[in-house]
Amino acid sequence: MDLSIKIKDKILPNPVGVASGTFGYGEEYAPLTDLSALGAIYTKAVTVEPRPGNPLPRLVETPAGMINSIGLANVGTERFLKEKIPFLNSLSCPVILNVAGSLEEEYAEVIRRVDSQDALWGYEVNISCPNVKHGGLAFGTDPVQVERLTSSLKKLTDKPLIMKLTPNVTDISAIARAAEAGGADAVACINTVMGMVVDIHKRKPAIPAVTGGLSGPAVKPVGVAAVYRVSKAVNIPVIGLGGIMNADDAVEYLLAGASALQIGTANFVDPDTSGKVLTGIKEYMKEAGFTRISDFHGHF
Amino acid sequence: MTNFKSEILSQKSIALGYMEMTFRWPEESEKPKPGQFLTIKIQEQPVPLLRRPFALSGFDEEQKSASIIYQVRGTGTKMLAALKAGDPLDVLSPLGNSFSLPAVDETPLLVAGGIGLGPILYFARELDKAGHSPVLIFGCREKSLIPDLPPLTNGRIQFCTDDGSAGFHGSSVDYMNSLSSDETGNAKVYSCGPTGMLKACHDFALSRDLSCETAMEEMMACGVGACMGCVVELAEDQDRKYARVCKDGPVFQSRTIKWT
Ligand SMILES: Cc1cc2nc3c(=O)[nH]c(=O)nc-3n(C[C@H](O)[C@H](O)[C@H](O)COP(=O)(O)OP(=O)(O)OC[C@H]3O[C@@H](n4cnc5c(N)ncnc54)[C@H](O)[C@@H]3O)c2cc1C
Ligand SMILES: Cc1cc2nc3c(=O)[nH]c(=O)nc-3n(C[C@H](O)[C@H](O)[C@H](O)COP(=O)(O)O)c2cc1C
Ligand code: FES
């Protein structure tokens, strides 16, 4: 059975990674799951400068989901290199840096500063961030900007470049095609779905930022549909995520067209979800007589 | 820190709306310290989705058991209260830091309100066993909320009720303020409970130039320091704006917190 997935000229050993923002930089979860067995660790977003993040409360639970308003809280590129790289260097699984910014130039600057690090397998570009030069609308909502950002970042690195798409758009296929046209080596979808909770006792939004990002089982059908549509629209690998809690959920994503997966919110509920999902995928493949991940594709 | 499958040993009501649950603690898991907490995955279905955090309220080395005291509040704690002895329990623990020990000549004043009782009680018992003379001050609205607790050997427990139906008439901070400065001269304050009470303890400690540790609470997702979701805001003079309750806390020096 071959579980590997090729992205650009590099191989992910298996399809089950852990999603950005839900796994820190790996260290916290080392006692709780076998990091070396992960298909990839997608780090918490890194921006050029440190960001303290949003005011609190930052979390609210919703039916079968949660809304977060973390606000890209991270230590910035300089401290990332000093404090996080040594541990990431010691890991045998691929480490994919989630890159964020408020300007095209900021994304570029992060990649320029870290690109010589062997510990980094590739990049996942978080284009759900508001573009301050574009009225605060997320980069990922406009195909023209997505293509431009992708092609300019592509020039800076030989490592695989994955564009992570936001579901908060009318036509996610158009965004995926723009990423592919810009030279993306893969696309990942979905990032969180915009959501809001009102506290009826305080008569105020539950979080100060008013809206936040919905994740967890509640968004799974949104993610599966996005993966299905995107995989029909592009010829690069599609990495599926959104609400994967177990192997059955993962298989749904693979059958819908995903070549690899990420476990996000489920890490909070069971820190070893990724291990269990990988085992379950292998069992499913054995039963179905599948020998490689591409056997999941083309059934409908 | 381990994620282990435990078994419930007992569940009982200790005050109106408050339960105490004891469960098995695995041989190989590290001993939890007072102030540390655990998270429980309450059930398999995704509602409620997130693990629920609770502070340890006791640990029995010989019996290899630990306990929590919790208030039945919403969906998760209602489900927890319905579990019986013998039921399995999915526990992730020990998490976070712990209270620091007082100096030999310091008198620990341990202040608890509401769901803050668990960690304060655990700490009081540990100090009591170690020969300190802790004063555990528990404040609540009225008599029916007073938990049934075995007495301390060296220290003592002081109940306070807002309506005067039992113990001292007034809040726990009113009680502390009623103590003479001689009585609190070498005190060290520890607190856990509602934010208003924590701030009042901080102000009290400040007014008498005492050191004060406070166990904080915030909504949590991961519980292990990875998601940055559970932060509290720090005082202006600190080197960063926010700290994670689950990893940098839950216990903080009260002067490092921005009290609003
Ligand atoms: C470090 C820490 C220690 C705690 N120790 C205790 C304890 O010893 N005894 C006790 O009774 N309670 C304790 N709590 C609070 C306890 O976690 C909540 O009361 C419980 O999660 C409520 O769940 P629910 O489903 O019954 O209620 P819900 O209806 O879901 O919520 C009721 C309230 O509980 C809080 N809450 C809900 N989920 C979480 C979460 N994942 N993290 C933090 N707060 C949450 C929210 O503020 C909410 O307003 C502690 C919380 C923290 C962060
Ligand atoms: C607390 C939290 C923080 C997140 N931070 C980031 C981030 O920094 N960058 C990013 O691209 N996505 C971030 N995400 C989105 C997740 O990576 C993922 O796309 C989303 O949560 C959907 O997957 P899930 O339902 O499995 O969690 C975050 C999600 C959560 C819950
Ligand atoms: S709950 Fe995730 S960092 Fe504290």
mmCIF file with all atom_site columns, N, CA and C and ligand atoms in Angstrom, chain A residues 18-22 43-46 59 66-70 72-73 98-100 124-128 164-165 189-193 213-217 219-220 241-245 253 262-266 268, chain B residues 221 227-229, ligand 2:
data_model
loop_
_atom_site.group_PDB
_atom_site.id
_atom_site.type_symbol
_atom_site.label_atom_id
_atom_site.label_alt_id
_atom_site.label_comp_id
_atom_site.label_asym_id
_atom_site.label_entity_id
_atom_site.label_seq_id
_atom_site.pdbx_PDB_ins_code
_atom_site.Cartn_x
_atom_site.Cartn_y
_atom_site.Cartn_z
_atom_site.occupancy
_atom_site.B_iso_or_equiv
_atom_site.pdbx_formal_charge
_atom_site.auth_seq_id
_atom_site.auth_comp_id
_atom_site.auth_asym_id
_atom_site.auth_atom_id
_atom_site.pdbx_PDB_model_num
ATOM   1   N N   . VAL A 1 18  ? -1.627  17.863 10.348 1.00 0.00 ? 18  VAL A N   1
ATOM   2   C CA  . VAL A 1 18  ? -2.368  18.609 11.362 1.00 0.00 ? 18  VAL A CA  1
ATOM   3   C C   . VAL A 1 18  ? -2.425  20.080 10.968 1.00 0.00 ? 18  VAL A C   1
ATOM   4   N N   . ALA A 1 19  ? -3.606  20.690 11.145 1.00 0.00 ? 19  ALA A N   1
ATOM   5   C CA  . ALA A 1 19  ? -3.903  21.999 10.553 1.00 0.00 ? 19  ALA A CA  1
ATOM   6   C C   . ALA A 1 19  ? -3.307  23.167 11.331 1.00 0.00 ? 19  ALA A C   1
ATOM   7   N N   . SER A 1 20  ? -2.986  24.197 10.582 1.00 0.00 ? 20  SER A N   1
ATOM   8   C CA  . SER A 1 20  ? -2.434  25.434 11.134 1.00 0.00 ? 20  SER A CA  1
ATOM   9   C C   . SER A 1 20  ? -3.318  26.019 12.229 1.00 0.00 ? 20  SER A C   1
ATOM   10  N N   . GLY A 1 21  ? -2.662  26.432 13.315 1.00 0.00 ? 21  GLY A N   1
ATOM   11  C CA  . GLY A 1 21  ? -3.361  27.122 14.392 1.00 0.00 ? 21  GLY A CA  1
ATOM   12  C C   . GLY A 1 21  ? -3.945  26.198 15.434 1.00 0.00 ? 21  GLY A C   1
ATOM   13  N N   . THR A 1 22  ? -3.974  24.902 15.121 1.00 0.00 ? 22  THR A N   1
ATOM   14  C CA  . THR A 1 22  ? -4.555  23.956 16.077 1.00 0.00 ? 22  THR A CA  1
ATOM   15  C C   . THR A 1 22  ? -3.487  23.087 16.714 1.00 0.00 ? 22  THR A C   1
ATOM   16  N N   . THR A 1 43  ? 2.267   24.687 10.514 1.00 0.00 ? 43  THR A N   1
ATOM   17  C CA  . THR A 1 43  ? 2.479   25.473 11.734 1.00 0.00 ? 43  THR A CA  1
ATOM   18  C C   . THR A 1 43  ? 1.402   26.531 11.907 1.00 0.00 ? 43  THR A C   1
ATOM   19  N N   . LYS A 1 44  ? 1.352   27.106 13.114 1.00 0.00 ? 44  LYS A N   1
ATOM   20  C CA  . LYS A 1 44  ? 0.575   28.320 13.325 1.00 0.00 ? 44  LYS A CA  1
ATOM   21  C C   . LYS A 1 44  ? 1.121   29.384 12.362 1.00 0.00 ? 44  LYS A C   1
ATOM   22  N N   . ALA A 1 45  ? 0.260   30.282 11.893 1.00 0.00 ? 45  ALA A N   1
ATOM   23  C CA  . ALA A 1 45  ? 0.678   31.339 10.970 1.00 0.00 ? 45  ALA A CA  1
ATOM   24  C C   . ALA A 1 45  ? 1.867   32.116 11.522 1.00 0.00 ? 45  ALA A C   1
ATOM   25  N N   . VAL A 1 46  ? 2.793   32.466 10.641 1.00 0.00 ? 46  VAL A N   1
ATOM   26  C CA  . VAL A 1 46  ? 3.904   33.330 11.017 1.00 0.00 ? 46  VAL A CA  1
ATOM   27  C C   . VAL A 1 46  ? 3.828   34.594 10.164 1.00 0.00 ? 46  VAL A C   1
ATOM   28  N N   . LEU A 1 59  ? -12.669 32.694 22.060 1.00 0.00 ? 59  LEU A N   1
ATOM   29  C CA  . LEU A 1 59  ? -13.291 31.427 21.675 1.00 0.00 ? 59  LEU A CA  1
ATOM   30  C C   . LEU A 1 59  ? -14.744 31.415 22.099 1.00 0.00 ? 59  LEU A C   1
ATOM   31  N N   . MET A 1 66  ? -16.900 25.429 16.847 1.00 0.00 ? 66  MET A N   1
ATOM   32  C CA  . MET A 1 66  ? -16.402 26.523 17.676 1.00 0.00 ? 66  MET A CA  1
ATOM   33  C C   . MET A 1 66  ? -16.025 27.690 16.781 1.00 0.00 ? 66  MET A C   1
ATOM   34  N N   . ILE A 1 67  ? -16.098 28.894 17.354 1.00 0.00 ? 67  ILE A N   1
ATOM   35  C CA  . ILE A 1 67  ? -15.657 30.081 16.614 1.00 0.00 ? 67  ILE A CA  1
ATOM   36  C C   . ILE A 1 67  ? -14.405 30.598 17.295 1.00 0.00 ? 67  ILE A C   1
ATOM   37  N N   . ASN A 1 68  ? -13.360 30.883 16.497 1.00 0.00 ? 68  ASN A N   1
ATOM   38  C CA  . ASN A 1 68  ? -12.160 31.459 17.090 1.00 0.00 ? 68  ASN A CA  1
ATOM   39  C C   . ASN A 1 68  ? -11.892 32.828 16.503 1.00 0.00 ? 68  ASN A C   1
ATOM   40  N N   . SER A 1 69  ? -11.262 33.634 17.352 1.00 0.00 ? 69  SER A N   1
ATOM   41  C CA  . SER A 1 69  ? -10.858 34.980 16.958 1.00 0.00 ? 69  SER A CA  1
ATOM   42  C C   . SER A 1 69  ? -9.475  35.197 17.566 1.00 0.00 ? 69  SER A C   1
ATOM   43  N N   . ILE A 1 70  ? -8.514  34.376 17.096 1.00 0.00 ? 70  ILE A N   1
ATOM   44  C CA  . ILE A 1 70  ? -7.172  34.420 17.673 1.00 0.00 ? 70  ILE A CA  1
ATOM   45  C C   . ILE A 1 70  ? -6.431  35.642 17.125 1.00 0.00 ? 70  ILE A C   1
ATOM   46  N N   . LEU A 1 72  ? -4.211  35.792 14.456 1.00 0.00 ? 72  LEU A N   1
ATOM   47  C CA  . LEU A 1 72  ? -2.841  35.532 13.997 1.00 0.00 ? 72  LEU A CA  1
ATOM   48  C C   . LEU A 1 72  ? -1.777  35.793 15.064 1.00 0.00 ? 72  LEU A C   1
ATOM   49  N N   . ALA A 1 73  ? -2.167  35.612 16.339 1.00 0.00 ? 73  ALA A N   1
ATOM   50  C CA  . ALA A 1 73  ? -1.180  35.776 17.423 1.00 0.00 ? 73  ALA A CA  1
ATOM   51  C C   . ALA A 1 73  ? 0.023   34.886 17.137 1.00 0.00 ? 73  ALA A C   1
ATOM   52  N N   . ASN A 1 98  ? 2.950   27.962 7.771  1.00 0.00 ? 98  ASN A N   1
ATOM   53  C CA  . ASN A 1 98  ? 1.774   28.739 7.388  1.00 0.00 ? 98  ASN A CA  1
ATOM   54  C C   . ASN A 1 98  ? 2.166   30.219 7.435  1.00 0.00 ? 98  ASN A C   1
ATOM   55  N N   . VAL A 1 99  ? 2.075   30.883 6.286  1.00 0.00 ? 99  VAL A N   1
ATOM   56  C CA  . VAL A 1 99  ? 2.553   32.260 6.139  1.00 0.00 ? 99  VAL A CA  1
ATOM   57  C C   . VAL A 1 99  ? 1.364   33.209 6.052  1.00 0.00 ? 99  VAL A C   1
ATOM   58  N N   . ALA A 1 100 ? 1.441   34.331 6.785  1.00 0.00 ? 100 ALA A N   1
ATOM   59  C CA  . ALA A 1 100 ? 0.352   35.304 6.745  1.00 0.00 ? 100 ALA A CA  1
ATOM   60  C C   . ALA A 1 100 ? 0.901   36.723 6.695  1.00 0.00 ? 100 ALA A C   1
ATOM   61  N N   . GLU A 1 124 ? 2.474   26.993 3.322  1.00 0.00 ? 124 GLU A N   1
ATOM   62  C CA  . GLU A 1 124 ? 1.032   27.080 3.099  1.00 0.00 ? 124 GLU A CA  1
ATOM   63  C C   . GLU A 1 124 ? 0.689   28.554 3.297  1.00 0.00 ? 124 GLU A C   1
ATOM   64  N N   . VAL A 1 125 ? 0.131   29.164 2.283  1.00 0.00 ? 125 VAL A N   1
ATOM   65  C CA  . VAL A 1 125 ? -0.116  30.601 2.344  1.00 0.00 ? 125 VAL A CA  1
ATOM   66  C C   . VAL A 1 125 ? -1.570  30.851 2.749  1.00 0.00 ? 125 VAL A C   1
ATOM   67  N N   . ASN A 1 126 ? -1.704  31.517 3.910  1.00 0.00 ? 126 ASN A N   1
ATOM   68  C CA  . ASN A 1 126 ? -3.030  31.802 4.455  1.00 0.00 ? 126 ASN A CA  1
ATOM   69  C C   . ASN A 1 126 ? -3.559  33.072 3.794  1.00 0.00 ? 126 ASN A C   1
ATOM   70  N N   . ILE A 1 127 ? -4.450  32.901 2.809  1.00 0.00 ? 127 ILE A N   1
ATOM   71  C CA  . ILE A 1 127 ? -4.953  34.076 2.092  1.00 0.00 ? 127 ILE A CA  1
ATOM   72  C C   . ILE A 1 127 ? -6.333  34.505 2.611  1.00 0.00 ? 127 ILE A C   1
ATOM   73  N N   . SER A 1 128 ? -6.647  34.061 3.842  1.00 0.00 ? 128 SER A N   1
ATOM   74  C CA  . SER A 1 128 ? -7.876  34.550 4.475  1.00 0.00 ? 128 SER A CA  1
ATOM   75  C C   . SER A 1 128 ? -7.630  35.863 5.203  1.00 0.00 ? 128 SER A C   1
ATOM   76  N N   . LYS A 1 164 ? -3.858  28.308 0.651  1.00 0.00 ? 164 LYS A N   1
ATOM   77  C CA  . LYS A 1 164 ? -4.966  27.839 1.490  1.00 0.00 ? 164 LYS A CA  1
ATOM   78  C C   . LYS A 1 164 ? -6.177  28.737 1.301  1.00 0.00 ? 164 LYS A C   1
ATOM   79  N N   . LEU A 1 165 ? -7.230  28.166 0.765  1.00 0.00 ? 165 LEU A N   1
ATOM   80  C CA  . LEU A 1 165 ? -8.378  28.946 0.312  1.00 0.00 ? 165 LEU A CA  1
ATOM   81  C C   . LEU A 1 165 ? -9.401  29.187 1.412  1.00 0.00 ? 165 LEU A C   1
ATOM   82  N N   . CYS A 1 189 ? -8.117  23.456 1.187  1.00 0.00 ? 189 CYS A N   1
ATOM   83  C CA  . CYS A 1 189 ? -9.375  24.078 1.553  1.00 0.00 ? 189 CYS A CA  1
ATOM   84  C C   . CYS A 1 189 ? -10.146 23.134 2.475  1.00 0.00 ? 189 CYS A C   1
ATOM   85  N N   . ILE A 1 190 ? -10.739 23.700 3.534  1.00 0.00 ? 190 ILE A N   1
ATOM   86  C CA  . ILE A 1 190 ? -11.077 25.106 3.700  1.00 0.00 ? 190 ILE A CA  1
ATOM   87  C C   . ILE A 1 190 ? -10.447 25.715 4.960  1.00 0.00 ? 190 ILE A C   1
ATOM   88  N N   . ASN A 1 191 ? -10.280 27.015 4.932  1.00 0.00 ? 191 ASN A N   1
ATOM   89  C CA  . ASN A 1 191 ? -10.022 27.760 6.152  1.00 0.00 ? 191 ASN A CA  1
ATOM   90  C C   . ASN A 1 191 ? -11.367 27.893 6.878  1.00 0.00 ? 191 ASN A C   1
ATOM   91  N N   . THR A 1 192 ? -11.407 28.618 7.972  1.00 0.00 ? 192 THR A N   1
ATOM   92  C CA  . THR A 1 192 ? -12.656 28.692 8.742  1.00 0.00 ? 192 THR A CA  1
ATOM   93  C C   . THR A 1 192 ? -13.746 29.468 7.996  1.00 0.00 ? 192 THR A C   1
ATOM   94  N N   . VAL A 1 193 ? -14.987 29.163 8.357  1.00 0.00 ? 193 VAL A N   1
ATOM   95  C CA  . VAL A 1 193 ? -16.160 29.804 7.761  1.00 0.00 ? 193 VAL A CA  1
ATOM   96  C C   . VAL A 1 193 ? -16.563 30.973 8.668  1.00 0.00 ? 193 VAL A C   1
ATOM   97  N N   . GLY A 1 213 ? -14.006 32.787 13.095 1.00 0.00 ? 213 GLY A N   1
ATOM   98  C CA  . GLY A 1 213 ? -13.905 31.658 12.163 1.00 0.00 ? 213 GLY A CA  1
ATOM   99  C C   . GLY A 1 213 ? -14.498 30.397 12.747 1.00 0.00 ? 213 GLY A C   1
ATOM   100 N N   . LEU A 1 214 ? -15.508 29.873 12.071 1.00 0.00 ? 214 LEU A N   1
ATOM   101 C CA  . LEU A 1 214 ? -16.172 28.646 12.522 1.00 0.00 ? 214 LEU A CA  1
ATOM   102 C C   . LEU A 1 214 ? -15.391 27.428 12.018 1.00 0.00 ? 214 LEU A C   1
ATOM   103 N N   . SER A 1 215 ? -15.188 26.462 12.915 1.00 0.00 ? 215 SER A N   1
ATOM   104 C CA  . SER A 1 215 ? -14.496 25.222 12.542 1.00 0.00 ? 215 SER A CA  1
ATOM   105 C C   . SER A 1 215 ? -15.150 24.050 13.258 1.00 0.00 ? 215 SER A C   1
ATOM   106 N N   . GLY A 1 216 ? -14.685 22.846 12.949 1.00 0.00 ? 216 GLY A N   1
ATOM   107 C CA  . GLY A 1 216 ? -15.224 21.661 13.608 1.00 0.00 ? 216 GLY A CA  1
ATOM   108 C C   . GLY A 1 216 ? -16.264 20.959 12.747 1.00 0.00 ? 216 GLY A C   1
ATOM   109 N N   . PRO A 1 217 ? -16.889 19.884 13.314 1.00 0.00 ? 217 PRO A N   1
ATOM   110 C CA  . PRO A 1 217 ? -17.832 19.068 12.547 1.00 0.00 ? 217 PRO A CA  1
ATOM   111 C C   . PRO A 1 217 ? -18.892 19.877 11.794 1.00 0.00 ? 217 PRO A C   1
ATOM   112 N N   . VAL A 1 219 ? -18.668 22.411 10.010 1.00 0.00 ? 219 VAL A N   1
ATOM   113 C CA  . VAL A 1 219 ? -18.265 22.921 8.689  1.00 0.00 ? 219 VAL A CA  1
ATOM   114 C C   . VAL A 1 219 ? -17.894 21.804 7.716  1.00 0.00 ? 219 VAL A C   1
ATOM   115 N N   . LYS A 1 220 ? -17.958 20.556 8.161  1.00 0.00 ? 220 LYS A N   1
ATOM   116 C CA  . LYS A 1 220 ? -17.481 19.476 7.292  1.00 0.00 ? 220 LYS A CA  1
ATOM   117 C C   . LYS A 1 220 ? -18.158 19.442 5.918  1.00 0.00 ? 220 LYS A C   1
ATOM   118 N N   . LEU A 1 241 ? -9.662  19.841 4.298  1.00 0.00 ? 241 LEU A N   1
ATOM   119 C CA  . LEU A 1 241 ? -9.833  19.942 5.744  1.00 0.00 ? 241 LEU A CA  1
ATOM   120 C C   . LEU A 1 241 ? -11.100 20.711 6.067  1.00 0.00 ? 241 LEU A C   1
ATOM   121 N N   . GLY A 1 242 ? -11.488 20.565 7.320  1.00 0.00 ? 242 GLY A N   1
ATOM   122 C CA  . GLY A 1 242 ? -12.720 21.183 7.814  1.00 0.00 ? 242 GLY A CA  1
ATOM   123 C C   . GLY A 1 242 ? -13.549 20.112 8.493  1.00 0.00 ? 242 GLY A C   1
ATOM   124 N N   . GLY A 1 243 ? -13.479 20.067 9.818  1.00 0.00 ? 243 GLY A N   1
ATOM   125 C CA  . GLY A 1 243 ? -14.351 19.183 10.582 1.00 0.00 ? 243 GLY A CA  1
ATOM   126 C C   . GLY A 1 243 ? -14.029 17.707 10.549 1.00 0.00 ? 243 GLY A C   1
ATOM   127 N N   . ILE A 1 244 ? -12.824 17.340 10.161 1.00 0.00 ? 244 ILE A N   1
ATOM   128 C CA  . ILE A 1 244 ? -12.495 15.904 10.165 1.00 0.00 ? 244 ILE A CA  1
ATOM   129 C C   . ILE A 1 244 ? -12.261 15.441 11.602 1.00 0.00 ? 244 ILE A C   1
ATOM   130 N N   . MET A 1 245 ? -13.110 14.526 12.062 1.00 0.00 ? 245 MET A N   1
ATOM   131 C CA  . MET A 1 245 ? -13.016 14.040 13.450 1.00 0.00 ? 245 MET A CA  1
ATOM   132 C C   . MET A 1 245 ? -12.559 12.587 13.497 1.00 0.00 ? 245 MET A C   1
ATOM   133 N N   . TYR A 1 253 ? -13.624 13.040 2.421  1.00 0.00 ? 253 TYR A N   1
ATOM   134 C CA  . TYR A 1 253 ? -12.809 14.057 1.751  1.00 0.00 ? 253 TYR A CA  1
ATOM   135 C C   . TYR A 1 253 ? -11.998 13.446 0.609  1.00 0.00 ? 253 TYR A C   1
ATOM   136 N N   . GLN A 1 262 ? -5.987  17.505 6.478  1.00 0.00 ? 262 GLN A N   1
ATOM   137 C CA  . GLN A 1 262 ? -5.474  18.092 7.712  1.00 0.00 ? 262 GLN A CA  1
ATOM   138 C C   . GLN A 1 262 ? -6.524  17.930 8.806  1.00 0.00 ? 262 GLN A C   1
ATOM   139 N N   . ILE A 1 263 ? -6.026  17.617 9.997  1.00 0.00 ? 263 ILE A N   1
ATOM   140 C CA  . ILE A 1 263 ? -6.878  17.513 11.180 1.00 0.00 ? 263 ILE A CA  1
ATOM   141 C C   . ILE A 1 263 ? -6.710  18.811 11.967 1.00 0.00 ? 263 ILE A C   1
ATOM   142 N N   . GLY A 1 264 ? -7.806  19.516 12.231 1.00 0.00 ? 264 GLY A N   1
ATOM   143 C CA  . GLY A 1 264 ? -7.728  20.796 12.938 1.00 0.00 ? 264 GLY A CA  1
ATOM   144 C C   . GLY A 1 264 ? -8.333  20.719 14.326 1.00 0.00 ? 264 GLY A C   1
ATOM   145 N N   . THR A 1 265 ? -9.554  21.223 14.423 1.00 0.00 ? 265 THR A N   1
ATOM   146 C CA  . THR A 1 265 ? -10.257 21.288 15.701 1.00 0.00 ? 265 THR A CA  1
ATOM   147 C C   . THR A 1 265 ? -10.273 19.947 16.448 1.00 0.00 ? 265 THR A C   1
ATOM   148 N N   . ALA A 1 266 ? -10.290 18.844 15.728 1.00 0.00 ? 266 ALA A N   1
ATOM   149 C CA  . ALA A 1 266 ? -10.334 17.525 16.372 1.00 0.00 ? 266 ALA A CA  1
ATOM   150 C C   . ALA A 1 266 ? -9.140  17.295 17.296 1.00 0.00 ? 266 ALA A C   1
ATOM   151 N N   . PHE A 1 268 ? -8.103  19.240 19.442 1.00 0.00 ? 268 PHE A N   1
ATOM   152 C CA  . PHE A 1 268 ? -8.488  19.764 20.755 1.00 0.00 ? 268 PHE A CA  1
ATOM   153 C C   . PHE A 1 268 ? -9.307  18.729 21.531 1.00 0.00 ? 268 PHE A C   1
ATOM   154 N N   . ALA B 2 221 ? -9.760  25.790 24.372 1.00 0.00 ? 221 ALA B N   1
ATOM   155 C CA  . ALA B 2 221 ? -9.983  24.817 23.297 1.00 0.00 ? 221 ALA B CA  1
ATOM   156 C C   . ALA B 2 221 ? -8.988  23.669 23.461 1.00 0.00 ? 221 ALA B C   1
ATOM   157 N N   . CYS B 2 227 ? -3.238  26.686 20.962 1.00 0.00 ? 227 CYS B N   1
ATOM   158 C CA  . CYS B 2 227 ? -4.188  27.428 20.109 1.00 0.00 ? 227 CYS B CA  1
ATOM   159 C C   . CYS B 2 227 ? -4.235  28.930 20.387 1.00 0.00 ? 227 CYS B C   1
ATOM   160 N N   . MET B 2 228 ? -3.680  29.397 21.482 1.00 0.00 ? 228 MET B N   1
ATOM   161 C CA  . MET B 2 228 ? -3.680  30.820 21.879 1.00 0.00 ? 228 MET B CA  1
ATOM   162 C C   . MET B 2 228 ? -5.099  31.333 22.144 1.00 0.00 ? 228 MET B C   1
ATOM   163 N N   . GLY B 2 229 ? -6.008  30.440 22.475 1.00 0.00 ? 229 GLY B N   1
ATOM   164 C CA  . GLY B 2 229 ? -7.400  30.838 22.645 1.00 0.00 ? 229 GLY B CA  1
ATOM   165 C C   . GLY B 2 229 ? -7.750  31.312 24.042 1.00 0.00 ? 229 GLY B C   1
HETATM 166 C C1  . LIG C 3 .   ? -7.861  28.168 16.996 1.00 0.00 ? 2   LIG C C1  1
HETATM 167 C C2  . LIG C 3 .   ? -7.630  28.126 15.513 1.00 0.00 ? 2   LIG C C2  1
HETATM 168 C C3  . LIG C 3 .   ? -6.571  28.848 14.960 1.00 0.00 ? 2   LIG C C3  1
HETATM 169 C C4  . LIG C 3 .   ? -6.339  28.831 13.572 1.00 0.00 ? 2   LIG C C4  1
HETATM 170 N N1  . LIG C 3 .   ? -5.279  29.515 13.050 1.00 0.00 ? 2   LIG C N1  1
HETATM 171 C C5  . LIG C 3 .   ? -5.020  29.441 11.716 1.00 0.00 ? 2   LIG C C5  1
HETATM 172 C C6  . LIG C 3 .   ? -3.880  30.079 11.142 1.00 0.00 ? 2   LIG C C6  1
HETATM 173 O O1  . LIG C 3 .   ? -3.069  30.689 11.845 1.00 0.00 ? 2   LIG C O1  1
HETATM 174 N N2  . LIG C 3 .   ? -3.682  29.987 9.796  1.00 0.00 ? 2   LIG C N2  1
HETATM 175 C C7  . LIG C 3 .   ? -4.548  29.285 8.991  1.00 0.00 ? 2   LIG C C7  1
HETATM 176 O O2  . LIG C 3 .   ? -4.320  29.208 7.789  1.00 0.00 ? 2   LIG C O2  1
HETATM 177 N N3  . LIG C 3 .   ? -5.622  28.652 9.507  1.00 0.00 ? 2   LIG C N3  1
HETATM 178 C C8  . LIG C 3 .   ? -5.875  28.710 10.851 1.00 0.00 ? 2   LIG C C8  1
HETATM 179 N N4  . LIG C 3 .   ? -6.977  28.052 11.361 1.00 0.00 ? 2   LIG C N4  1
HETATM 180 C C9  . LIG C 3 .   ? -7.873  27.302 10.461 1.00 0.00 ? 2   LIG C C9  1
HETATM 181 C C10 . LIG C 3 .   ? -7.594  25.817 10.479 1.00 0.00 ? 2   LIG C C10 1
HETATM 182 O O3  . LIG C 3 .   ? -6.267  25.541 10.049 1.00 0.00 ? 2   LIG C O3  1
HETATM 183 C C11 . LIG C 3 .   ? -8.597  25.056 9.593  1.00 0.00 ? 2   LIG C C11 1
HETATM 184 O O4  . LIG C 3 .   ? -8.506  25.529 8.270  1.00 0.00 ? 2   LIG C O4  1
HETATM 185 C C12 . LIG C 3 .   ? -10.032 25.208 10.057 1.00 0.00 ? 2   LIG C C12 1
HETATM 186 O O5  . LIG C 3 .   ? -10.107 25.219 11.458 1.00 0.00 ? 2   LIG C O5  1
HETATM 187 C C13 . LIG C 3 .   ? -10.961 24.114 9.509  1.00 0.00 ? 2   LIG C C13 1
HETATM 188 O O6  . LIG C 3 .   ? -10.551 22.833 9.915  1.00 0.00 ? 2   LIG C O6  1
HETATM 189 P P1  . LIG C 3 .   ? -11.135 22.074 11.228 1.00 0.00 ? 2   LIG C P1  1
HETATM 190 O O7  . LIG C 3 .   ? -12.628 22.168 11.163 1.00 0.00 ? 2   LIG C O7  1
HETATM 191 O O8  . LIG C 3 .   ? -10.623 20.677 11.115 1.00 0.00 ? 2   LIG C O8  1
HETATM 192 O O9  . LIG C 3 .   ? -10.592 22.803 12.403 1.00 0.00 ? 2   LIG C O9  1
HETATM 193 C C14 . LIG C 3 .   ? -7.214  28.068 12.738 1.00 0.00 ? 2   LIG C C14 1
HETATM 194 C C15 . LIG C 3 .   ? -8.258  27.354 13.307 1.00 0.00 ? 2   LIG C C15 1
HETATM 195 C C16 . LIG C 3 .   ? -8.490  27.365 14.670 1.00 0.00 ? 2   LIG C C16 1
HETATM 196 C C17 . LIG C 3 .   ? -9.629  26.572 15.237 1.00 0.00 ? 2   LIG C C17 1
#
